[in-house]
mmCIF file of C-alpha atoms in Angstrom:
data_model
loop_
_atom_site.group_PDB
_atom_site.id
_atom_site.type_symbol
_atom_site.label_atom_id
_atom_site.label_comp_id
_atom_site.label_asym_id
_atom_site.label_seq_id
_atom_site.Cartn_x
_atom_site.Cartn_y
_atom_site.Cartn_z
ATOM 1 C CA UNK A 54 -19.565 -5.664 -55.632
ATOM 2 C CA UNK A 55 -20.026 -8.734 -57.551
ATOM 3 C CA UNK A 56 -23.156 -9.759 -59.265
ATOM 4 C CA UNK A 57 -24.234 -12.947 -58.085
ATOM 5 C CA UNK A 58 -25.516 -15.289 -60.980
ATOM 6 C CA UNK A 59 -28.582 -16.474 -61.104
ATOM 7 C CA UNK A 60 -29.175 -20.494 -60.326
ATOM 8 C CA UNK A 61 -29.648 -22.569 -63.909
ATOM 9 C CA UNK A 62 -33.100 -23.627 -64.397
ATOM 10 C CA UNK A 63 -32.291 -27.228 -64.763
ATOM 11 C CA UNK A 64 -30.653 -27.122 -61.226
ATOM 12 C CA UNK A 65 -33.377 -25.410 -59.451
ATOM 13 C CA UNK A 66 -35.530 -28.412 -60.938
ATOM 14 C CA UNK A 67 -33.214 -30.725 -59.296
ATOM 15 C CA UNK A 68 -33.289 -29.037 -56.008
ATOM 16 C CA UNK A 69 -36.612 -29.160 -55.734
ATOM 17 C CA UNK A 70 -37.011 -32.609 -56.482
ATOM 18 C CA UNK A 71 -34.869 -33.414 -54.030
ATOM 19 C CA UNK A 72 -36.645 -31.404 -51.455
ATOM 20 C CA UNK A 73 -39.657 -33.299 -52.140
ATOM 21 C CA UNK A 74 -38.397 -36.332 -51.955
ATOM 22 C CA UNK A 75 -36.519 -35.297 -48.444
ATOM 23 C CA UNK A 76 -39.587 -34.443 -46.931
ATOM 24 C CA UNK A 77 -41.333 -38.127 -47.763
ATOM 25 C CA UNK A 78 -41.879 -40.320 -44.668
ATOM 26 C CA UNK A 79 -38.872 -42.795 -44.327
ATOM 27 C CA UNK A 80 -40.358 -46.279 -44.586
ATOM 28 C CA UNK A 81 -38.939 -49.223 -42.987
ATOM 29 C CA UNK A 82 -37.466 -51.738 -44.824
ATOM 30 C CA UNK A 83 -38.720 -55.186 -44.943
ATOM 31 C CA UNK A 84 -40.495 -53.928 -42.374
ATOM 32 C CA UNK A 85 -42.550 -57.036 -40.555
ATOM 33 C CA UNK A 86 -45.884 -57.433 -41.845
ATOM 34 C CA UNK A 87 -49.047 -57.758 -39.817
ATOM 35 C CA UNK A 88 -49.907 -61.429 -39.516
ATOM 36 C CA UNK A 89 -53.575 -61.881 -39.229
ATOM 37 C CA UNK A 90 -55.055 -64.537 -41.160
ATOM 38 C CA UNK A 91 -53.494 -68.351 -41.720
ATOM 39 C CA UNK A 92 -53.275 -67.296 -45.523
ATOM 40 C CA UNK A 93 -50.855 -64.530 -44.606
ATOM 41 C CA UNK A 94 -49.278 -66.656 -41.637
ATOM 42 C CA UNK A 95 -48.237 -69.399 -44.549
ATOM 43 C CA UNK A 96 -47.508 -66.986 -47.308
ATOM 44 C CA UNK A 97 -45.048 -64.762 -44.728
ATOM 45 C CA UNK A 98 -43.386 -68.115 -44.046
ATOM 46 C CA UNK A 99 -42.698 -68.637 -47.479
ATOM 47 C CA UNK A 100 -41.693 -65.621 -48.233
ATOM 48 C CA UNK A 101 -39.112 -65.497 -45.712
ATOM 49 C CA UNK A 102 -37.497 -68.920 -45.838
ATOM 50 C CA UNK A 103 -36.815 -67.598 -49.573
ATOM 51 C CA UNK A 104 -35.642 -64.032 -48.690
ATOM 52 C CA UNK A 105 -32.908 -65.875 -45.900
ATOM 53 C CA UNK A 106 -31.992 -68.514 -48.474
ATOM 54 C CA UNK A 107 -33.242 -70.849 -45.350
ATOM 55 C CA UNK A 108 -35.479 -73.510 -45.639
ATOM 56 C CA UNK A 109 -39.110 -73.593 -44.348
ATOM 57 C CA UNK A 110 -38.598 -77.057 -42.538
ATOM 58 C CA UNK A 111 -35.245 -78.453 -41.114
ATOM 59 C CA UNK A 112 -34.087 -81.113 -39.105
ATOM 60 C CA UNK A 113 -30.847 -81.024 -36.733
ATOM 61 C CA UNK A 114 -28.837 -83.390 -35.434
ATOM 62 C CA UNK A 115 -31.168 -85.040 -33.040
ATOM 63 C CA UNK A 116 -33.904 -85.392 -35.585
ATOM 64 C CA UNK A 117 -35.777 -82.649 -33.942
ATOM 65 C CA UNK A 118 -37.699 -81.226 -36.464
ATOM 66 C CA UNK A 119 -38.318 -77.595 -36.717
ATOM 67 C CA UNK A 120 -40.265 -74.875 -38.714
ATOM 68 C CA UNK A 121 -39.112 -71.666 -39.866
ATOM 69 C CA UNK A 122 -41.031 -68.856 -37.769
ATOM 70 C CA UNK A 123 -41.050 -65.588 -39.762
ATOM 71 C CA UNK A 124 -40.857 -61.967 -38.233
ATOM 72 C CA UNK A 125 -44.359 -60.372 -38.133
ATOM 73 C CA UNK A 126 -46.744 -58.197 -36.213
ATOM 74 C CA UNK A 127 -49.392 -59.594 -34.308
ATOM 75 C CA UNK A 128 -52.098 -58.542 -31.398
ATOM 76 C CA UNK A 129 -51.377 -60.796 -28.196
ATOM 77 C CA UNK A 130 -53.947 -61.222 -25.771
ATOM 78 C CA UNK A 131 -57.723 -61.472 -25.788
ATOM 79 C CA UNK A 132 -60.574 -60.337 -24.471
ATOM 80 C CA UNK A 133 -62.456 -63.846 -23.799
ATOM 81 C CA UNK A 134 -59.769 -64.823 -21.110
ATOM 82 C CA UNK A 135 -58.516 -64.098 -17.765
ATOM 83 C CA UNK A 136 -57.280 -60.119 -17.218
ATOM 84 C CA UNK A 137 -53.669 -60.666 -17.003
ATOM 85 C CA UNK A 138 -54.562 -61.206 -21.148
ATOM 86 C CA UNK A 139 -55.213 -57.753 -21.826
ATOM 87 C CA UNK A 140 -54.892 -57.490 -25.720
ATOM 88 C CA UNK A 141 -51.771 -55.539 -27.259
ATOM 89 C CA UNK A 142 -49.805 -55.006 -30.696
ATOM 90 C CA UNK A 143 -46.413 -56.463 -31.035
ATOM 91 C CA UNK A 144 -43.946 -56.877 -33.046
ATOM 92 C CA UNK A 145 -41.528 -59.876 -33.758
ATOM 93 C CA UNK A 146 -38.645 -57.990 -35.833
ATOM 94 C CA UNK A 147 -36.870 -61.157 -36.371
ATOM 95 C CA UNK A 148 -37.535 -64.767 -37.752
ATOM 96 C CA UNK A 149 -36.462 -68.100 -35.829
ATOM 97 C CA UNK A 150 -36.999 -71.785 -35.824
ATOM 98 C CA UNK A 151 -39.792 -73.465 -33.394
ATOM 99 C CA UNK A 152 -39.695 -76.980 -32.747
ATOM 100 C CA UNK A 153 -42.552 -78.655 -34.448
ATOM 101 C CA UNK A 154 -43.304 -80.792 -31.725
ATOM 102 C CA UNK A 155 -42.526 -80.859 -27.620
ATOM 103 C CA UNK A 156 -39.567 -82.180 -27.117
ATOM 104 C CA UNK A 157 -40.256 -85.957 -26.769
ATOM 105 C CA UNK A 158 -38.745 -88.365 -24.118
ATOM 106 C CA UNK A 159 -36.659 -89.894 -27.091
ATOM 107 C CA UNK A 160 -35.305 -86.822 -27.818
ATOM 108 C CA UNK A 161 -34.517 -86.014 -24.311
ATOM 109 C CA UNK A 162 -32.865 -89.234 -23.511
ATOM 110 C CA UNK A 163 -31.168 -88.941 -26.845
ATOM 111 C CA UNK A 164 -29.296 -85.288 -25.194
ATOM 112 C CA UNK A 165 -28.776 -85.433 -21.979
ATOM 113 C CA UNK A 166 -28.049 -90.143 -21.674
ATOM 114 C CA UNK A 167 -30.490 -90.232 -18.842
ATOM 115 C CA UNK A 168 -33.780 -91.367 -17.963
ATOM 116 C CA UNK A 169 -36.329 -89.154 -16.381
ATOM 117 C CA UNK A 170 -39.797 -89.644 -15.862
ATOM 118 C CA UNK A 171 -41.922 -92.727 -15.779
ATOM 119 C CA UNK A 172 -44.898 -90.888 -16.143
ATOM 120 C CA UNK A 173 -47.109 -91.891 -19.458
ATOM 121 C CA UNK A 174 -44.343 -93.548 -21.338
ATOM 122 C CA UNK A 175 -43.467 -93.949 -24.811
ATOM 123 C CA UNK A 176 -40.802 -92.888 -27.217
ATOM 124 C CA UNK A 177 -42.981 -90.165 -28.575
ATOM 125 C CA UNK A 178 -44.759 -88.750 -25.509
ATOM 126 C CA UNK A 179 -44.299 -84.832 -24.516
ATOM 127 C CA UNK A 180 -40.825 -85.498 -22.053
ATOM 128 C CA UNK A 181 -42.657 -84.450 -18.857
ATOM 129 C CA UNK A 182 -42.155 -83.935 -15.259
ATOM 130 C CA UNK A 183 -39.647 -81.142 -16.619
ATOM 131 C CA UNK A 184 -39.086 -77.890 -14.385
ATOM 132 C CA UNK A 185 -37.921 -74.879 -15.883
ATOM 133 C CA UNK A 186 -34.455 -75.267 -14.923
ATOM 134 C CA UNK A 187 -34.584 -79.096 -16.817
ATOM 135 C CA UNK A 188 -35.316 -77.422 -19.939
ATOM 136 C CA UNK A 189 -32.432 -74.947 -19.255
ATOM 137 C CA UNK A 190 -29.805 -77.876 -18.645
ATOM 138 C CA UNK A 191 -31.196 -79.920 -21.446
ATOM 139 C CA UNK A 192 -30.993 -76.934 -24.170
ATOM 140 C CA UNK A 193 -27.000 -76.042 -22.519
ATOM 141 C CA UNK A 194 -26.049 -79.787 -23.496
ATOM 142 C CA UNK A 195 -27.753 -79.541 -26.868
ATOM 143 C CA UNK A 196 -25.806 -75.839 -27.495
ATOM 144 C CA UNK A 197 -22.562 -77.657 -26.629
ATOM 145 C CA UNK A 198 -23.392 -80.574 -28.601
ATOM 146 C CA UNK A 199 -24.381 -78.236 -31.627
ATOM 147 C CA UNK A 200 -22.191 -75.173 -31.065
ATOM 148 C CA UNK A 201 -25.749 -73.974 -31.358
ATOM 149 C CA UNK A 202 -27.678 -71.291 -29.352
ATOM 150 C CA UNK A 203 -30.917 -73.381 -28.955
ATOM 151 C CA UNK A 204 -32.889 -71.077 -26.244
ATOM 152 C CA UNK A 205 -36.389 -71.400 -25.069
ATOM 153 C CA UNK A 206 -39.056 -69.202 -26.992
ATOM 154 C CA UNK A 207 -40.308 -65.694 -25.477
ATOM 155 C CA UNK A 208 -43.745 -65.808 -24.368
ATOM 156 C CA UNK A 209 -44.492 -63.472 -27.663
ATOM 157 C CA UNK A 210 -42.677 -65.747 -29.563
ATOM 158 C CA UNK A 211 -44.427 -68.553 -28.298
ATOM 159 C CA UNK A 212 -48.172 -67.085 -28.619
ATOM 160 C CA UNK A 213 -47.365 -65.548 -32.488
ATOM 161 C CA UNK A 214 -46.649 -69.322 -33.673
ATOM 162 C CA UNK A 215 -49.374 -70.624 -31.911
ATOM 163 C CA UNK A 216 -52.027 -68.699 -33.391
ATOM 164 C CA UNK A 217 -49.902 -68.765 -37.113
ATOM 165 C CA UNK A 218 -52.339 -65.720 -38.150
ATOM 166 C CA UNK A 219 -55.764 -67.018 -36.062
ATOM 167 C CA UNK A 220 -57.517 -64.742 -34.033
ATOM 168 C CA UNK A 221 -59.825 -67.557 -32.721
ATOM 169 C CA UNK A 222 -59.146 -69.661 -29.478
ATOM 170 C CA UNK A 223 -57.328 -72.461 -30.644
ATOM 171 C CA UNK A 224 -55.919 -72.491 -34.595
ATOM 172 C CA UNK A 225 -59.415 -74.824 -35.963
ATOM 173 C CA UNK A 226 -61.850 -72.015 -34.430
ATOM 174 C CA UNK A 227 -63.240 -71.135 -31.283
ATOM 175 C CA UNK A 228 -65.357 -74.305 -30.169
ATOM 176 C CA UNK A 229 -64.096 -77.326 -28.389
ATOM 177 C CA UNK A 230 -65.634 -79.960 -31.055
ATOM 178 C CA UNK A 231 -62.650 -77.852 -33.152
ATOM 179 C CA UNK A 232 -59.851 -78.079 -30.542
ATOM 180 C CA UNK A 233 -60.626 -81.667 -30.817
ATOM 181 C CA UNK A 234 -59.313 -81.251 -34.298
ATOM 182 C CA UNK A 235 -55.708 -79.417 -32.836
ATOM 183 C CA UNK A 236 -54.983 -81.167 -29.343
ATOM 184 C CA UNK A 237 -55.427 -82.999 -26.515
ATOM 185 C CA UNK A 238 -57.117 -82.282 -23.600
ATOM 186 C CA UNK A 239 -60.195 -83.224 -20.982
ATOM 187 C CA UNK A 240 -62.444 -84.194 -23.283
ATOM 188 C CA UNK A 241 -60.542 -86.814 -25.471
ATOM 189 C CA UNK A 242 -56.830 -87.312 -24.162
ATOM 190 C CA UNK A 243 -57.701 -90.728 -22.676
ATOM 191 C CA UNK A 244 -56.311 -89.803 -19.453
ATOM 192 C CA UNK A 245 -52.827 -89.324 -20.343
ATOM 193 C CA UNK A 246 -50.537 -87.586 -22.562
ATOM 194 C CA UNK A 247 -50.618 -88.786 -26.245
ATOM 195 C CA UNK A 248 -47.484 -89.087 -29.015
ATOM 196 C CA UNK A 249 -46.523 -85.921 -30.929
ATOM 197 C CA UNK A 250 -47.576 -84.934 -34.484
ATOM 198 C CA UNK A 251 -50.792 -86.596 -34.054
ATOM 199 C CA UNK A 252 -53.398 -83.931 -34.119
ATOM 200 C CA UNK A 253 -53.910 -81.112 -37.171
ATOM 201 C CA UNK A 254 -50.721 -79.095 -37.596
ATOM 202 C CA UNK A 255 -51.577 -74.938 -37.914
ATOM 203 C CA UNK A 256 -50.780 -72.688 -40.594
ATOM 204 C CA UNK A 257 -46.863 -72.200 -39.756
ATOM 205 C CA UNK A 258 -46.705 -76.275 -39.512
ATOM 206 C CA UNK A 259 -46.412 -76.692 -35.744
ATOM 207 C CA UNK A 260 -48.288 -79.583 -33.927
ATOM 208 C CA UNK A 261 -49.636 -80.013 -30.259
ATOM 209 C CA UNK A 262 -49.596 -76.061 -29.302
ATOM 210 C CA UNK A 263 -52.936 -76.433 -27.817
ATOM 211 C CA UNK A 264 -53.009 -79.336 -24.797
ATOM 212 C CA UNK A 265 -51.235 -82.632 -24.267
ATOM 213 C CA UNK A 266 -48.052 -80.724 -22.320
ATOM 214 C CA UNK A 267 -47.852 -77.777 -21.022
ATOM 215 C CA UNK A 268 -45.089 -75.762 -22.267
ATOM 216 C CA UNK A 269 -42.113 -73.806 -20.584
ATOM 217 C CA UNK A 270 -41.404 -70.229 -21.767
ATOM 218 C CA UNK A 271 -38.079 -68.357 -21.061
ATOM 219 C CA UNK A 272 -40.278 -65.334 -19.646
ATOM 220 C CA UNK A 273 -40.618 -64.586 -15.929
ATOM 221 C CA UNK A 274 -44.623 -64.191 -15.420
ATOM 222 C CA UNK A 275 -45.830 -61.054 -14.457
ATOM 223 C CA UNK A 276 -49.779 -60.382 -14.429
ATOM 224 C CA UNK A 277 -49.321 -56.890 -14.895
ATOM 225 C CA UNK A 278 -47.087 -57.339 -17.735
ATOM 226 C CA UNK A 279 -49.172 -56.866 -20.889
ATOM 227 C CA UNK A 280 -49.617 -53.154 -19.797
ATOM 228 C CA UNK A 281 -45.670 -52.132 -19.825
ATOM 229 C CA UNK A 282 -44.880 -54.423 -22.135
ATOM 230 C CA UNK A 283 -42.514 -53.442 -25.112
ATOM 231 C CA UNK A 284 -44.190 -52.611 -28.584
ATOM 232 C CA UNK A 285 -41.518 -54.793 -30.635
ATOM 233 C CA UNK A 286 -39.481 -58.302 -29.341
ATOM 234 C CA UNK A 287 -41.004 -58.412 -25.370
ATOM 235 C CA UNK A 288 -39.294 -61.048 -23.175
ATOM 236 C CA UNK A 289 -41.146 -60.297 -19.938
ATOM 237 C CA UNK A 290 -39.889 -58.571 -16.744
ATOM 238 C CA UNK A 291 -36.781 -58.665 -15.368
ATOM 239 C CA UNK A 292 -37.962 -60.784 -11.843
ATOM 240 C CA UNK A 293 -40.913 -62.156 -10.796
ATOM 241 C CA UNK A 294 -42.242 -62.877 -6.936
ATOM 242 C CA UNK A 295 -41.371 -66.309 -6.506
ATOM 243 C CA UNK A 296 -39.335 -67.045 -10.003
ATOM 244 C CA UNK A 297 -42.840 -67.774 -11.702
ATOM 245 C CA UNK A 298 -41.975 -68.704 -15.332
ATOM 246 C CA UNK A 299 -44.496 -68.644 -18.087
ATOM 247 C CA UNK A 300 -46.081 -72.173 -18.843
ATOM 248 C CA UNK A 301 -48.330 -72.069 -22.077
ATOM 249 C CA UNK A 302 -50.731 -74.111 -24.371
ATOM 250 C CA UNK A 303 -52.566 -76.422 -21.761
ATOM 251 C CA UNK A 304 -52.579 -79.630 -21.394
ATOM 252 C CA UNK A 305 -54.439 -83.111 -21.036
ATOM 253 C CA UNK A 306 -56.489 -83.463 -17.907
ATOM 254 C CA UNK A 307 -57.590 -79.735 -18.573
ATOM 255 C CA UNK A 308 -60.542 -78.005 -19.636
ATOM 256 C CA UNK A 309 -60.415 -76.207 -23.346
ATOM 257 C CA UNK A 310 -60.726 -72.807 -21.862
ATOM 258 C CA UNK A 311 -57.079 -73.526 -20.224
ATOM 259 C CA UNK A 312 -55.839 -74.636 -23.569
ATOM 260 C CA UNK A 313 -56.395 -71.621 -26.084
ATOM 261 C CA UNK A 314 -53.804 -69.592 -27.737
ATOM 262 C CA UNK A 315 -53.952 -67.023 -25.567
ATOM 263 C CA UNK A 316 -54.152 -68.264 -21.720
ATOM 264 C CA UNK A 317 -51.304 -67.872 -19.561
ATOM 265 C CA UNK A 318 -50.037 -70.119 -16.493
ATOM 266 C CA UNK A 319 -46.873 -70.022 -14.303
ATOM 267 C CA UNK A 320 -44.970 -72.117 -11.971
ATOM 268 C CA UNK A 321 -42.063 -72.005 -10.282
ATOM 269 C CA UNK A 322 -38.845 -72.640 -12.380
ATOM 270 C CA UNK A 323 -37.838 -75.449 -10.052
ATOM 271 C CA UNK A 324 -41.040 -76.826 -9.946
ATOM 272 C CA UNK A 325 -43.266 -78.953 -12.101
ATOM 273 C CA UNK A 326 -45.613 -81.513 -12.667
ATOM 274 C CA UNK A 327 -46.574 -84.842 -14.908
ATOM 275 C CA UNK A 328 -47.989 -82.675 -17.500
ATOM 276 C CA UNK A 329 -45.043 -79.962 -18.016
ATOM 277 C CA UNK A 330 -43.155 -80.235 -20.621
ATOM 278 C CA UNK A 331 -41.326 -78.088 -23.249
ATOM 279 C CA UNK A 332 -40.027 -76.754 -27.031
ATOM 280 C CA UNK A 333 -37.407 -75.064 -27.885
ATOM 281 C CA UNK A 334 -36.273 -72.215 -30.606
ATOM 282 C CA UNK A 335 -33.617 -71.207 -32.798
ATOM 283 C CA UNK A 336 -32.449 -67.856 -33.480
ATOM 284 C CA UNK A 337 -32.012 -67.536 -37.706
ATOM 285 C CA UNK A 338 -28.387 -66.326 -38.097
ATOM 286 C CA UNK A 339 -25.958 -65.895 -40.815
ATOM 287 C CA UNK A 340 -25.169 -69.186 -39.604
ATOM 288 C CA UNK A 341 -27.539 -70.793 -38.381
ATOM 289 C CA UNK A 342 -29.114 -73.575 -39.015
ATOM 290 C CA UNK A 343 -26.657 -75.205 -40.243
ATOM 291 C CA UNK A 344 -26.285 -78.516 -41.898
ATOM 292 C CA UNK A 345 -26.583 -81.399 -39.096
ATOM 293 C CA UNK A 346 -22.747 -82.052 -37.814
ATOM 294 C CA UNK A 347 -23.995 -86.220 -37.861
ATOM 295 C CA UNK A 348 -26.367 -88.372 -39.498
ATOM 296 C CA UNK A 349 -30.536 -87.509 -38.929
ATOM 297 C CA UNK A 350 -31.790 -90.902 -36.644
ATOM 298 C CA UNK A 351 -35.033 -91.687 -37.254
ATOM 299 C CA UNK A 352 -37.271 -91.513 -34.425
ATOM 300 C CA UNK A 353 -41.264 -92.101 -35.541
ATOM 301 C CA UNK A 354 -44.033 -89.523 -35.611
ATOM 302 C CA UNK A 355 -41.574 -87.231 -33.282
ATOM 303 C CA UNK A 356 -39.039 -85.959 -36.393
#
């Protein structure tokens, strides 16, 4: 029989080390961090507009203006609000653009060569009177224009950059003389809807989120939803009784309680009303955003 030699020493050391470093929990790269201040909600944004090599603000083609949005983990809901806001972690794994403002009738004229609503007008104004399926059409001629995949933000998507680290009602704080400070609504909108960009911007640099339009999401609404709802990148159910879409934000003519972070709404996707609007979102690719295929027109307070 041969005499089996006993292991060097040196490589016992090694095998052991390796062992131990085997049986170490695998962390997640880059994994997103947990956005809950406006400190952290700027210094994430930061952080990952130099990690992509993208920059923090950009402008396309249209000289719609938008911020980068960076991935991050969040709790969506609250407890002060209706119950289809049941609170809940998520998780954004990936970064995108938000507009900074709704998209204005300017803009919207600017797309699609038509006129649309006479309501409240004014280059700047929220474009309203728009039904879920507008916003669709709209964003399919801007793709095309672009050779872009412009989409509207997930509900999630939508709540995480409205709150940009707040865990308070609106981004100012919690009472309505601090709304005041963020958007328009009941109390001071002057019975219509007001131009863009006018009110305090929040921490990730985005402006009307709380009142003067309400705001499409891409999500079908679901009351129930919050309870089954994915831990990381939710985009709602897959139907809903009567196509309900998400509307978010609130709007003039309503009460503050309808315009914090957190309150939900629906409508019908091929419905709407003066005071429905919408943004829009781009997905950060290797790609995109790219540099604007034609010269940036100016277009006031609404870039």
């Amino acid at each position: 029989m041969s005499r089996r030699m006993p292991i060097p020493l040196w490589k016992q050391s090694i095998a052991t080390a390796v062992a131990a470093l085997l049986s170490l929990p695998v962390l997640a790269v880059d994994e997103p961090a947990v956005i809950d201040s406006p400190e952290k909600a700027a210094a994430a944004q930061t952080a990952s507009a130099t990690k992509l090599g993208k920059p923090v603000e950009w402008i396309n083609s249209m000289g719609m203006k938008f911020r980068l949005i960076p991935a991050g983990e969040f709790t969506m809901g609250s407890t002060d609000g209706s119950a289809d806001e049941t609170p809940h972690r998520v998780i954004l794994t990936k970064p995108y653009y938000m507009g900074c403002f709704e998209v204005t009738r300017t803009q919207w004229e600017t797309v699609t060569g038509t006129k649309h609503s006479d309501y409240f007008p004014g280059p700047d104004i929220p474009m309203n009177c728009i039904t879920w399926d507008h916003a669709a059409s709209f964003i399919k001629t801007l793709n095309k224009f672009e050779s872009a995949e412009y989409r509207l933000p997930t509900e999630a998507e939508w709540e995480f950059a409205a709150r940009a680290g707040s865990a308070t009602a609106f981004p100012t704080g919690d009472t309505e003389k601090e709304l005041d400070k963020a958007g328009w609504y009941a109390a001071n909108d002057g019975g219509a809807l007001n131009p863009v960009g006018q009110k305090a911007a929040n921490a990730f640099g985005l402006y009307d989120m709380n009142g003067n339009a309400w705001e499409w999401c891409d999500d079908f609404y679901d009351a129930h939803y919050y309870a089954v709802s994915p831990l990381e990148n939710p985009t709602g159910p897959a139907l809903s009784v009567f196509h309900y879409r998400v509307l978010r934000g609130g709007a003039a003519f309503f009460g503050a309680q309808s315009c914090r972070s957190t309150t939900r709404n629906y409508f019908n996707d091929s419905r709407t009303t003066k005071l429905t609007g919408f943004r829009i979102v781009l997905p950060v690719t290797g790609k995109t955003p790219a540099k604007p295929n034609q010269p940036q027109p100016k277009q006031g307070g609404a870039q």
